[in-house]
Coordinates of C-alpha atoms and ligand atoms in Angstrom, one line a residue:
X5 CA -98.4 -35.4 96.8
X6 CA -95.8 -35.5 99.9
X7 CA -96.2 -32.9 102.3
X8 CA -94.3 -32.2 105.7
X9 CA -95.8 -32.0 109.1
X10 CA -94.8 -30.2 112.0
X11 CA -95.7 -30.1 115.2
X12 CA -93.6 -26.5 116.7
X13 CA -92.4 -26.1 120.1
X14 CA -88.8 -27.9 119.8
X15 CA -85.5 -25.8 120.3
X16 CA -82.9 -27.6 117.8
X17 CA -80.0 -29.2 119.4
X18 CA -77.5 -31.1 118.0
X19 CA -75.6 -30.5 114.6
X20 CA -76.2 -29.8 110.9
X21 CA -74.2 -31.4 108.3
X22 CA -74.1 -28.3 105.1
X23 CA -74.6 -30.0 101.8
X24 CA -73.0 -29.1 98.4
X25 CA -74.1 -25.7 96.8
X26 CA -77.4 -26.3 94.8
X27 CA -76.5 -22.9 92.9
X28 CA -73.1 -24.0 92.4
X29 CA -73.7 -27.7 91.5
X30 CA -75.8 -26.6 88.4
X31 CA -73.7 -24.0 86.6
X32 CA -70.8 -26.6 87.5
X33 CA -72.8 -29.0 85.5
X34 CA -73.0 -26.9 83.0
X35 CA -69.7 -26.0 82.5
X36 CA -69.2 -29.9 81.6
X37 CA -70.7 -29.0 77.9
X38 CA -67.4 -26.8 77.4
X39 CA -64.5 -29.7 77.2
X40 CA -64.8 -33.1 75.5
X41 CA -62.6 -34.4 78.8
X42 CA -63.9 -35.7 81.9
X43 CA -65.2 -33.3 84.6
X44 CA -65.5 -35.0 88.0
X45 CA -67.5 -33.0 90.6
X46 CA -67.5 -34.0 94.4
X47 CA -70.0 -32.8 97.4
X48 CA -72.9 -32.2 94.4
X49 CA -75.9 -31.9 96.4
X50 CA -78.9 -35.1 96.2
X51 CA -81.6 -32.5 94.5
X52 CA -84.4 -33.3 92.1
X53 CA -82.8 -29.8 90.4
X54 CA -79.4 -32.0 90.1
X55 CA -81.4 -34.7 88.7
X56 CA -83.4 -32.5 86.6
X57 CA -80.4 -31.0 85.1
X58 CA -78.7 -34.4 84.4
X59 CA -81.5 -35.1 82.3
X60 CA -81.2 -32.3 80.6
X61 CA -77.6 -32.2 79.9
X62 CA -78.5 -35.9 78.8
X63 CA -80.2 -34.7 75.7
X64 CA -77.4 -33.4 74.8
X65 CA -75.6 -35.9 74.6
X66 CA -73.7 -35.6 77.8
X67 CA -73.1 -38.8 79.4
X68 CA -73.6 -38.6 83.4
X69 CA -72.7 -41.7 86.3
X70 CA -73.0 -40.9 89.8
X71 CA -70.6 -42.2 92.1
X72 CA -70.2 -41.8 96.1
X73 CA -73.1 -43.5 97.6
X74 CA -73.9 -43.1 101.2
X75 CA -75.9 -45.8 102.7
X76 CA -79.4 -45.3 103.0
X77 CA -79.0 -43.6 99.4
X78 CA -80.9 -44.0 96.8
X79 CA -80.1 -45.8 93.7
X80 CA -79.0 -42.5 91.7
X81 CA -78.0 -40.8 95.0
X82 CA -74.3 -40.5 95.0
X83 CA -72.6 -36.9 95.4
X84 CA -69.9 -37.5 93.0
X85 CA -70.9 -36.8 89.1
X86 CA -68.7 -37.8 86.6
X87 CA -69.4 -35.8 83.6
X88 CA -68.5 -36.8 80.1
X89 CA -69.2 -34.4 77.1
X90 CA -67.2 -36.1 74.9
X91 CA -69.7 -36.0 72.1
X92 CA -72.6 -33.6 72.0
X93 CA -75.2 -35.2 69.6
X94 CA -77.6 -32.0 69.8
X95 CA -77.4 -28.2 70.8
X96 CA -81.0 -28.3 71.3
X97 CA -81.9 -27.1 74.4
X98 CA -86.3 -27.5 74.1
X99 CA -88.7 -25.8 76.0
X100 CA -90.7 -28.7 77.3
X101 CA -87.0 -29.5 79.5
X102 CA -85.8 -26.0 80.1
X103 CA -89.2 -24.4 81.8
X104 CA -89.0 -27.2 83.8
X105 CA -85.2 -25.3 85.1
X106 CA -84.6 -22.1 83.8
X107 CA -81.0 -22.3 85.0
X108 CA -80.7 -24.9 82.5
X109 CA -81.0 -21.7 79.9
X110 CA -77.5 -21.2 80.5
X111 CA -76.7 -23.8 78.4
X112 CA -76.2 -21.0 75.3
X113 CA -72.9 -19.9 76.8
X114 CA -71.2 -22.8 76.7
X115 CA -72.4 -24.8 73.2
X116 CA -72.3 -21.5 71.3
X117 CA -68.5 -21.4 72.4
X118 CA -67.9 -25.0 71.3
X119 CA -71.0 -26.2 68.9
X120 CA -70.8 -22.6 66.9
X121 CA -74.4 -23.0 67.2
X122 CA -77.4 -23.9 69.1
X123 CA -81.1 -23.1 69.8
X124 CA -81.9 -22.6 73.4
X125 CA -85.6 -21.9 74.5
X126 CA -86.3 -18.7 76.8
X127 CA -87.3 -19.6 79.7
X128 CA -89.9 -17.9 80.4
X129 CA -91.4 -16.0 83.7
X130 CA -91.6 -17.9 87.3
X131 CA -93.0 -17.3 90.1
X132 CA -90.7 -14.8 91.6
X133 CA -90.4 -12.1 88.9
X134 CA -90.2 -11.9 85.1
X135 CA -86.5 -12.6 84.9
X136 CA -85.7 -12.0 81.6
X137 CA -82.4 -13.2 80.0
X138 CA -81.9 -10.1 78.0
X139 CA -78.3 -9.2 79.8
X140 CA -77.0 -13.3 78.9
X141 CA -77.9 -12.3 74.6
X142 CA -76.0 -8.7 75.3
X143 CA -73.2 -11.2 77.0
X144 CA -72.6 -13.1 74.0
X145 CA -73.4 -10.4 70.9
X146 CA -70.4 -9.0 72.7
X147 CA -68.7 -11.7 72.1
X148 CA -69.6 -11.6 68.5
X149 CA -72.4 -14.2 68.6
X150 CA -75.1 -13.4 66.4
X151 CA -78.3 -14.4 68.2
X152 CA -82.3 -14.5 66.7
X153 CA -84.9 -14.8 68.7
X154 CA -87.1 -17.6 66.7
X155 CA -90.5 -19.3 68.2
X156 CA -89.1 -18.6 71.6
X157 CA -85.9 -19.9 70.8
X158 CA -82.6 -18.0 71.2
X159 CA -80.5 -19.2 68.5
X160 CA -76.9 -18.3 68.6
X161 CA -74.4 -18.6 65.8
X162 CA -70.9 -17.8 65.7
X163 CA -69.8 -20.3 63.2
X164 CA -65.9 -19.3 63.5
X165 CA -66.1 -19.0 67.1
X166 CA -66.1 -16.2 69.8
X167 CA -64.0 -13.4 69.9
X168 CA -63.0 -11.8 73.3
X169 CA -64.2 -8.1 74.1
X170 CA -65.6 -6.1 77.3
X171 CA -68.9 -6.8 78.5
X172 CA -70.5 -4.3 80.3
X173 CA -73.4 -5.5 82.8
X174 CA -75.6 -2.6 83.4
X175 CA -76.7 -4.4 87.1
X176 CA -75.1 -7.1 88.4
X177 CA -76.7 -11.3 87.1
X178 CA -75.2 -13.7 88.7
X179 CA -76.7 -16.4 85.4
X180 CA -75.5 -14.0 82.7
X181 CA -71.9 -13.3 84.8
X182 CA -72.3 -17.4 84.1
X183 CA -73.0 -17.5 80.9
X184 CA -70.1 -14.8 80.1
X185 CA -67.8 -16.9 81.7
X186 CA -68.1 -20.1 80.5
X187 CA -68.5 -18.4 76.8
X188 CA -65.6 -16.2 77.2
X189 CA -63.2 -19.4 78.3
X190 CA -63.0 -20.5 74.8
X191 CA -63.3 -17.1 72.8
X192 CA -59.8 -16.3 70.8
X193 CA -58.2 -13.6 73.1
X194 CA -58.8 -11.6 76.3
X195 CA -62.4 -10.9 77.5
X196 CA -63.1 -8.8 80.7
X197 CA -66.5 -8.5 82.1
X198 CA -67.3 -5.3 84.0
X199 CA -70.2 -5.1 87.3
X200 CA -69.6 -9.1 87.5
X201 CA -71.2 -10.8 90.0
X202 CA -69.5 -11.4 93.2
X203 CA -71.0 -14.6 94.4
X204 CA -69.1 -17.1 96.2
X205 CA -71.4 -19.2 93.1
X206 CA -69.2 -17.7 90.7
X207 CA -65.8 -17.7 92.5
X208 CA -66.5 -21.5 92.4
X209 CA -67.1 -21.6 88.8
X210 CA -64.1 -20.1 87.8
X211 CA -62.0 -22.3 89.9
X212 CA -63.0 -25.3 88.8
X213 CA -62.8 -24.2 84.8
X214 CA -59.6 -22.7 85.9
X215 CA -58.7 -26.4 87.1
X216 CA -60.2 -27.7 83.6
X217 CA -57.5 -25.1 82.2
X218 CA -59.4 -21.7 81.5
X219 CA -57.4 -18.5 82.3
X220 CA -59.7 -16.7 84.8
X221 CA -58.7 -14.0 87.0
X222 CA -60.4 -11.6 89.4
X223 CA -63.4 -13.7 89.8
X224 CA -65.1 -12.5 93.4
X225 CA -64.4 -9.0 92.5
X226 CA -66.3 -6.5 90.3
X227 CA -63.9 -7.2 87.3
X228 CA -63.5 -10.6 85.9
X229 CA -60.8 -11.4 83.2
X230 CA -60.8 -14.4 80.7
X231 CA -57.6 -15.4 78.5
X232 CA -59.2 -17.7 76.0
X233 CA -57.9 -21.2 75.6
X234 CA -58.9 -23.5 72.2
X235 CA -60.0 -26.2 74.8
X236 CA -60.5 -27.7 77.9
X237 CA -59.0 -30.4 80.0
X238 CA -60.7 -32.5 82.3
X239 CA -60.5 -31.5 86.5
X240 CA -61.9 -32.9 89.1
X241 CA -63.9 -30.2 91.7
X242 CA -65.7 -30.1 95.2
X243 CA -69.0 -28.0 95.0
X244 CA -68.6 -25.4 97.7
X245 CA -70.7 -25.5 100.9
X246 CA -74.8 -23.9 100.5
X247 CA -74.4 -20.3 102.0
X248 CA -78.1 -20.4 101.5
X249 CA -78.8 -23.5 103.4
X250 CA -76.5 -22.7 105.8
X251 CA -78.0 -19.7 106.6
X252 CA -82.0 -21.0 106.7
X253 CA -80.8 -23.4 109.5
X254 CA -79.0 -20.8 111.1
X255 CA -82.6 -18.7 111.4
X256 CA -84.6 -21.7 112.4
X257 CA -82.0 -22.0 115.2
X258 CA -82.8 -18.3 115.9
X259 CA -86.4 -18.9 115.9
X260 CA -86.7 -21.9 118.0
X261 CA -83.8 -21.1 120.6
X262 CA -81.0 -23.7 121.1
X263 CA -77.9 -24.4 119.8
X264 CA -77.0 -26.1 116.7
X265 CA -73.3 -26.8 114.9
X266 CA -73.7 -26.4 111.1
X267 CA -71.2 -28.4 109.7
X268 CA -69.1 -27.5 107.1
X269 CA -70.2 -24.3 106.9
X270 CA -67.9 -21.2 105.2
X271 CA -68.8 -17.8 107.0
X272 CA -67.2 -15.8 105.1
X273 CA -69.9 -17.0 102.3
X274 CA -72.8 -15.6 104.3
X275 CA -71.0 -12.4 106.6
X276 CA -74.3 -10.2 105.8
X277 CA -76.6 -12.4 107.1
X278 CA -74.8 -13.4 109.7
X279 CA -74.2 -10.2 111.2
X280 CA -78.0 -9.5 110.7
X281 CA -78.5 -12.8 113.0
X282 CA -76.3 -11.8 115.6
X283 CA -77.7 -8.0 115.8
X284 CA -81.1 -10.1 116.1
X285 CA -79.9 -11.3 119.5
X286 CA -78.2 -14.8 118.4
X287 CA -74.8 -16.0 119.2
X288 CA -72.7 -16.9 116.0
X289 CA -69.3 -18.0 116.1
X290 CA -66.9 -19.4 113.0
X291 CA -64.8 -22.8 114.5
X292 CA -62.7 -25.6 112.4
X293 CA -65.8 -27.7 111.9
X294 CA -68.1 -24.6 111.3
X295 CA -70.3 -22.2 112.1
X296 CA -72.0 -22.3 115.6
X297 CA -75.5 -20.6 116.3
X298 CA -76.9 -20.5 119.6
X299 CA -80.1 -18.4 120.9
X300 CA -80.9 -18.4 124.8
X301 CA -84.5 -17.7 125.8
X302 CA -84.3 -13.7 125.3
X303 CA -86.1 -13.9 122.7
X304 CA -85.3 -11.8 119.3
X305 CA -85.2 -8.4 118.5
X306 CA -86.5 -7.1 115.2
X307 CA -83.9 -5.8 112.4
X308 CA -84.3 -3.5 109.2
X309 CA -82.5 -5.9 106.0
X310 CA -82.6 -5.0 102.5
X311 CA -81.2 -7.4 99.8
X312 CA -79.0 -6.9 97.3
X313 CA -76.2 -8.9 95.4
X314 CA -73.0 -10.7 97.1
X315 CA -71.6 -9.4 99.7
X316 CA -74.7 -8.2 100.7
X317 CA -77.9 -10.1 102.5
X318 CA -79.3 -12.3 99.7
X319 CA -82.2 -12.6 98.2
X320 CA -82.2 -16.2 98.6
X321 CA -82.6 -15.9 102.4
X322 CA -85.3 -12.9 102.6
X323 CA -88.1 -15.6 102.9
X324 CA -86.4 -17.2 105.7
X325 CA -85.5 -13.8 107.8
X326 CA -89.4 -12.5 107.5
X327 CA -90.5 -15.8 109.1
X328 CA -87.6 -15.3 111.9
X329 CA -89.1 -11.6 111.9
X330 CA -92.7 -12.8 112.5
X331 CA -91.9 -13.5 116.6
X332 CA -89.2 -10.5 116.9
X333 CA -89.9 -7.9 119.9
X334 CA -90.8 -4.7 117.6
X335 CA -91.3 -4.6 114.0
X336 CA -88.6 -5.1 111.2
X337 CA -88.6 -3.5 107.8
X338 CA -87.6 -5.8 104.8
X339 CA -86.8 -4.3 101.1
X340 CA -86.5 -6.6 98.4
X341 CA -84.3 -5.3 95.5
X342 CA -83.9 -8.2 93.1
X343 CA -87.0 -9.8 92.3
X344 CA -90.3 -7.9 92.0
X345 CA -92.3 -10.6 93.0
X346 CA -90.8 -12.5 95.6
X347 CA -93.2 -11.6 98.6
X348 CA -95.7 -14.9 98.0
X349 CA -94.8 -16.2 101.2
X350 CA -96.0 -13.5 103.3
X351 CA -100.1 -14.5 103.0
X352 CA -98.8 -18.0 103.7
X353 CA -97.1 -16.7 107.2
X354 CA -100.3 -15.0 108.0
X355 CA -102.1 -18.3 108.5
X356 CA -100.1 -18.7 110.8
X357 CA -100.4 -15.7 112.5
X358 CA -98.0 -13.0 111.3
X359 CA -98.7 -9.7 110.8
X360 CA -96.6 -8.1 107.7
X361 CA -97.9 -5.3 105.7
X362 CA -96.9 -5.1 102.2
X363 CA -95.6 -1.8 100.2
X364 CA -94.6 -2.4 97.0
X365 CA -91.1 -3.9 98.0
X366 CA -90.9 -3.3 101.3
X367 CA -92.5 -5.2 103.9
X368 CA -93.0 -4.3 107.1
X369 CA -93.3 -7.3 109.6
X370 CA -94.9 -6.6 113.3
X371 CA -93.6 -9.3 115.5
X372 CA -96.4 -11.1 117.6
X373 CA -96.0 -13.6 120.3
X374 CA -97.1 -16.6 119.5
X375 CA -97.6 -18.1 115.5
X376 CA -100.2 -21.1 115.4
X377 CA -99.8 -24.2 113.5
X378 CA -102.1 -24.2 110.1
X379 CA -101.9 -25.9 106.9
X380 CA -99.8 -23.6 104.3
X381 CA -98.2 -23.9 100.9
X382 CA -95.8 -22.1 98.4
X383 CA -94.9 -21.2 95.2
X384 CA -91.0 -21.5 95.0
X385 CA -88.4 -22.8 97.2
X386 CA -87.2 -20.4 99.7
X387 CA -90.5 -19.8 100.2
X388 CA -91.9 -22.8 101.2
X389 CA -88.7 -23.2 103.6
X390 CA -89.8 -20.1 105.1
X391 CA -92.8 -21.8 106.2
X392 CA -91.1 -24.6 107.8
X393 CA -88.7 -22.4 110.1
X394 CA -92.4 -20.8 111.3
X395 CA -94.2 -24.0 111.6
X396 CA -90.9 -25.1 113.7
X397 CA -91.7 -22.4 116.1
X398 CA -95.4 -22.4 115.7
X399 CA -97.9 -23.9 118.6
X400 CA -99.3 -27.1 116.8
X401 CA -99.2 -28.5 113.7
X402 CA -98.1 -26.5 110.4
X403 CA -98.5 -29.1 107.2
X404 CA -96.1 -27.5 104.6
X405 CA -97.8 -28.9 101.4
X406 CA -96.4 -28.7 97.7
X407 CA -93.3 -30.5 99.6
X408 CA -91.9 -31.0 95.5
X409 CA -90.4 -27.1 96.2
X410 CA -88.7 -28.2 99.2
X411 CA -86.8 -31.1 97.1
X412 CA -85.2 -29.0 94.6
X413 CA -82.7 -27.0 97.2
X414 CA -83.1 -28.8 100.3
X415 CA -81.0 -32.6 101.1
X416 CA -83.0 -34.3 103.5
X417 CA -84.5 -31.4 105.2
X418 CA -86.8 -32.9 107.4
X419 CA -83.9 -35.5 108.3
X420 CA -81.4 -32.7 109.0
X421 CA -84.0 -30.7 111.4
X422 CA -85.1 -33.9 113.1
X423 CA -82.0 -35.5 114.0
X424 CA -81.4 -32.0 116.0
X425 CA -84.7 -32.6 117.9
X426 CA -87.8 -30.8 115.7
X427 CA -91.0 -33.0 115.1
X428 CA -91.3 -33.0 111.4
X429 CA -91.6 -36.1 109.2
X430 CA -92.9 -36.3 105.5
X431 CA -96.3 -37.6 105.0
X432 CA -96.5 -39.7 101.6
X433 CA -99.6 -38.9 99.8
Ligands
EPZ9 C1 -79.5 -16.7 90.6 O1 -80.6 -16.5 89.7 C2 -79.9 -17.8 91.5 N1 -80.2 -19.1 90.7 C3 -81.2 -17.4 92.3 O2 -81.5 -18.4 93.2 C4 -80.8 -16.1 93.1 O3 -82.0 -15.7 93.7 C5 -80.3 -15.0 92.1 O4 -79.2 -15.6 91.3 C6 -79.9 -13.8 92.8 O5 -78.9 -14.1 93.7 C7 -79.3 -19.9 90.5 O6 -78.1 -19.7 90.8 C8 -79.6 -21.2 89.8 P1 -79.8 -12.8 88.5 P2 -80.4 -15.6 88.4 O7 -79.5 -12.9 87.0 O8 -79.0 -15.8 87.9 C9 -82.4 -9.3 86.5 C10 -82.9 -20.0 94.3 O9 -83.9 -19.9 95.1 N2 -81.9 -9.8 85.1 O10 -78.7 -12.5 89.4 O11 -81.5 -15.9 87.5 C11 -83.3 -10.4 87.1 O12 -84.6 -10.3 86.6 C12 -82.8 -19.1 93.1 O13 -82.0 -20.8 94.5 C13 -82.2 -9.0 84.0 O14 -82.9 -8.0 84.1 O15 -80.5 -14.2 89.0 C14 -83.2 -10.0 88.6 O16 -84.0 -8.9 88.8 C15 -84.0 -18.2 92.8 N3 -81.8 -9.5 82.8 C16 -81.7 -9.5 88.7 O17 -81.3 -9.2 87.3 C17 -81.0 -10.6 82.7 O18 -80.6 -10.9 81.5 C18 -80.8 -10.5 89.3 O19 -81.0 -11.8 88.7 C19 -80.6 -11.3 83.8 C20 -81.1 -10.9 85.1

């Protein structure tokens, strides 16, 4: 198995280009199951969850070519997807392909709206929480889906189609604010979803289906509302850039000093965390090309962040922060709100060196002064970037292992951080 070695010390230098949304590519994907027209998405990130995902929506019958090659590329690495759902031979969605993504779970929304039917499998636990899918079934009952939990399956049938309503999410999902959405586009009538989630993830959804036709408005606010439409069109889209890549190079700019141009990058898509950066003692600043982060050789100062949903800091960088935190003059308090279990990387970061206490969610990180290279592993994706952004400031060499993590929401990490000056490179094993 690959893994990545590091050898810390390096300020990064140079600049970053921002890839296409993982978390936006794949609900995008998704949304190609709802028209028998073409959907053509540009800037879809190179991921083995992108991949993943076209096989999956495969099964189905979808029919997926992959355009835009950069040179270099491999032979299925294009960022343009052309998506044609013209004919779905099977609303199956099995277990064997959906635990392997639970996103692809999401699924149900859309071929229950068009199909009438289909049996998706749960998807089970991971290794950040329990994440149940109870709130996507409420979704679509209220849409007058009649769902049956069978052998693990969720089988939906509304044989004479959806029906528009209110949906009422008791706390805010960014996958069942998905699956509403994409259900709700094809329901007969008006459908408005209360406590939606904010995400720049879902704004981008409803555009593009907007392009493809749908009647969406309010999407980035609390209260989304759907017009149905009997069908879809086809639309071509550009997958917005990755907030949460953006902002896990802007932290491993904080941690290793320098100054570093992340290309393509939307701050308004990552305000929280950016704020918490600055406040840490680094220098942001939004241009034309993108979002600037510099850090002299003060050093950084520890700050309290809990995360909650959009606008707020995310989840999806709270890994990435604690490692920042680990060298920080003082000691920073971090409160997880949104998974229960999503504190695996902190015995990892002790190898290194880190001191962080654990209280149920909070942790409470003691900046030290130095973090020393060891080898280190992780259990999901954020994680195991989290260990990079420490081995990058670590003394010696930090061999991030398990590198298969890395590959579902990174592009060419380790070619991104070197061309700005870090000593990493993949070992083949
Ligand atoms: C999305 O997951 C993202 N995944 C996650 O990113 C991200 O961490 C999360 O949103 C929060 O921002 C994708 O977009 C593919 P939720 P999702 O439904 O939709 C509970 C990454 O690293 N809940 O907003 O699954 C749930 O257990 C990943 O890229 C229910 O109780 O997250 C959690 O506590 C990891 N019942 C909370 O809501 C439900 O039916 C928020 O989860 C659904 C969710």
């Amino acid at each position: 198995m690959d893994s990545i070695k590091i050898t810390g010390g390096n300020p990064l230098k140079g600049s970053i280009p921002i890839s296409g949304a993982k978390n936006a590519a794949l609900p995008l994907m998704i949304a190609g199951l709802l028209s028998d027209r073409q959907l053509v998405l540009e800037n879809v990130p190179r991921l083995s969850d992108v991949r993943a995902l076209t096989r999956i929506l495969g099964n189905h019958g979808v029919d997926i070519t992959i355009a835009g090659k950069r040179k270099g590329d491999a032979q299925d690495g294009g960022d343009t997807l052309v998506i044609n759902a013209s004919t779905i031979v099977d609303t199956c969605a099995p277990y064997d392909l959906v635990s392997t993504m639970r996103a692809s779970s999401w699924v149900v929304g859309p071929l229950v709206a068009r199909m009438g039917e289909c049996r998706v499998s749960l998807p089970g636990g991971c290794a950040i929480g329990t994440r149940p899918v109870d709130l996507h079934i409420m979704a679509l009952q209220r849409l007058g889906a009649r769902i049956d939990i069978e052998e693990g399956y969720m089988v939906a049938r509304a044989p004479k189609g959806l029906k528009g309503a209110e949906i009422f999410f008791p706390m805010v999902t960014v996958g069942g604010t998905h699956v509403a959405l994409m259900a709700a586009t094809l329901a007969d009538g008006t459908t408005v979803i209360h406590n939606a989630a904010r995400e720049p993830e879902v704004v981008d959804l409803a555009d593009c289906l907007n392009k493809m036709g749908a009647r969406i408005s309010g999407a980035g606010t609390s209260t989304i509302e759907i017009k149905g439409v009997p069908r879809l069109n086809s639309a071509t889209h550009r997958v917005v850039p990755d907030r949460i890549e953006t902002g896990t190079y802007a932290m491993a700019v904080a941690m290793t000093g320098g100054d570093v141009m992340l290309a393509g990058a939307d701050p308004a898509h990552l305000q929280a965390a950016l704020d918490v950066l600055k406040k840490a003692g680094a220098e942001v600043s939004a241009t034309n090309e993108g979002i600037r982060v510099k850090r002299n050789g003060q050093g950084i100062d520890a700050v309290d962040v809990t995360t909650a949903p959009f606008p707020a800091f995310p989840t999806d960088l709270q890994a990435q922060f604690m490692a920042l935190m680990t060298r920080a003059k003082g000691t920073s308090h971090i409160t997880e709100t949104i998974f229960e279990n999503r504190f695996m990387h902190v015995s990892e970061l002790a190898r290194l060196g880190a001191k962080i206490a654990l209280r149920g969610d909070l942790a409470i990180v003691e900046g030290v002064d130095k973090l020393k290279g060891a080898p280190v592993m992780a259990t999901d994706l954020r994680a195991s970037v989290s260990l990079v952004i420490a081995g990058l400031a670590a003394e010696g060499v930090t061999t991030v292992n398990r590198v298969y993590h890395l590959d579902r929401g990174f592009e060419a990490l380790e070619k991104k951080l070197a061309a700005c000056g870090a000593l990493i490179e993949r070992v083949r094993g």
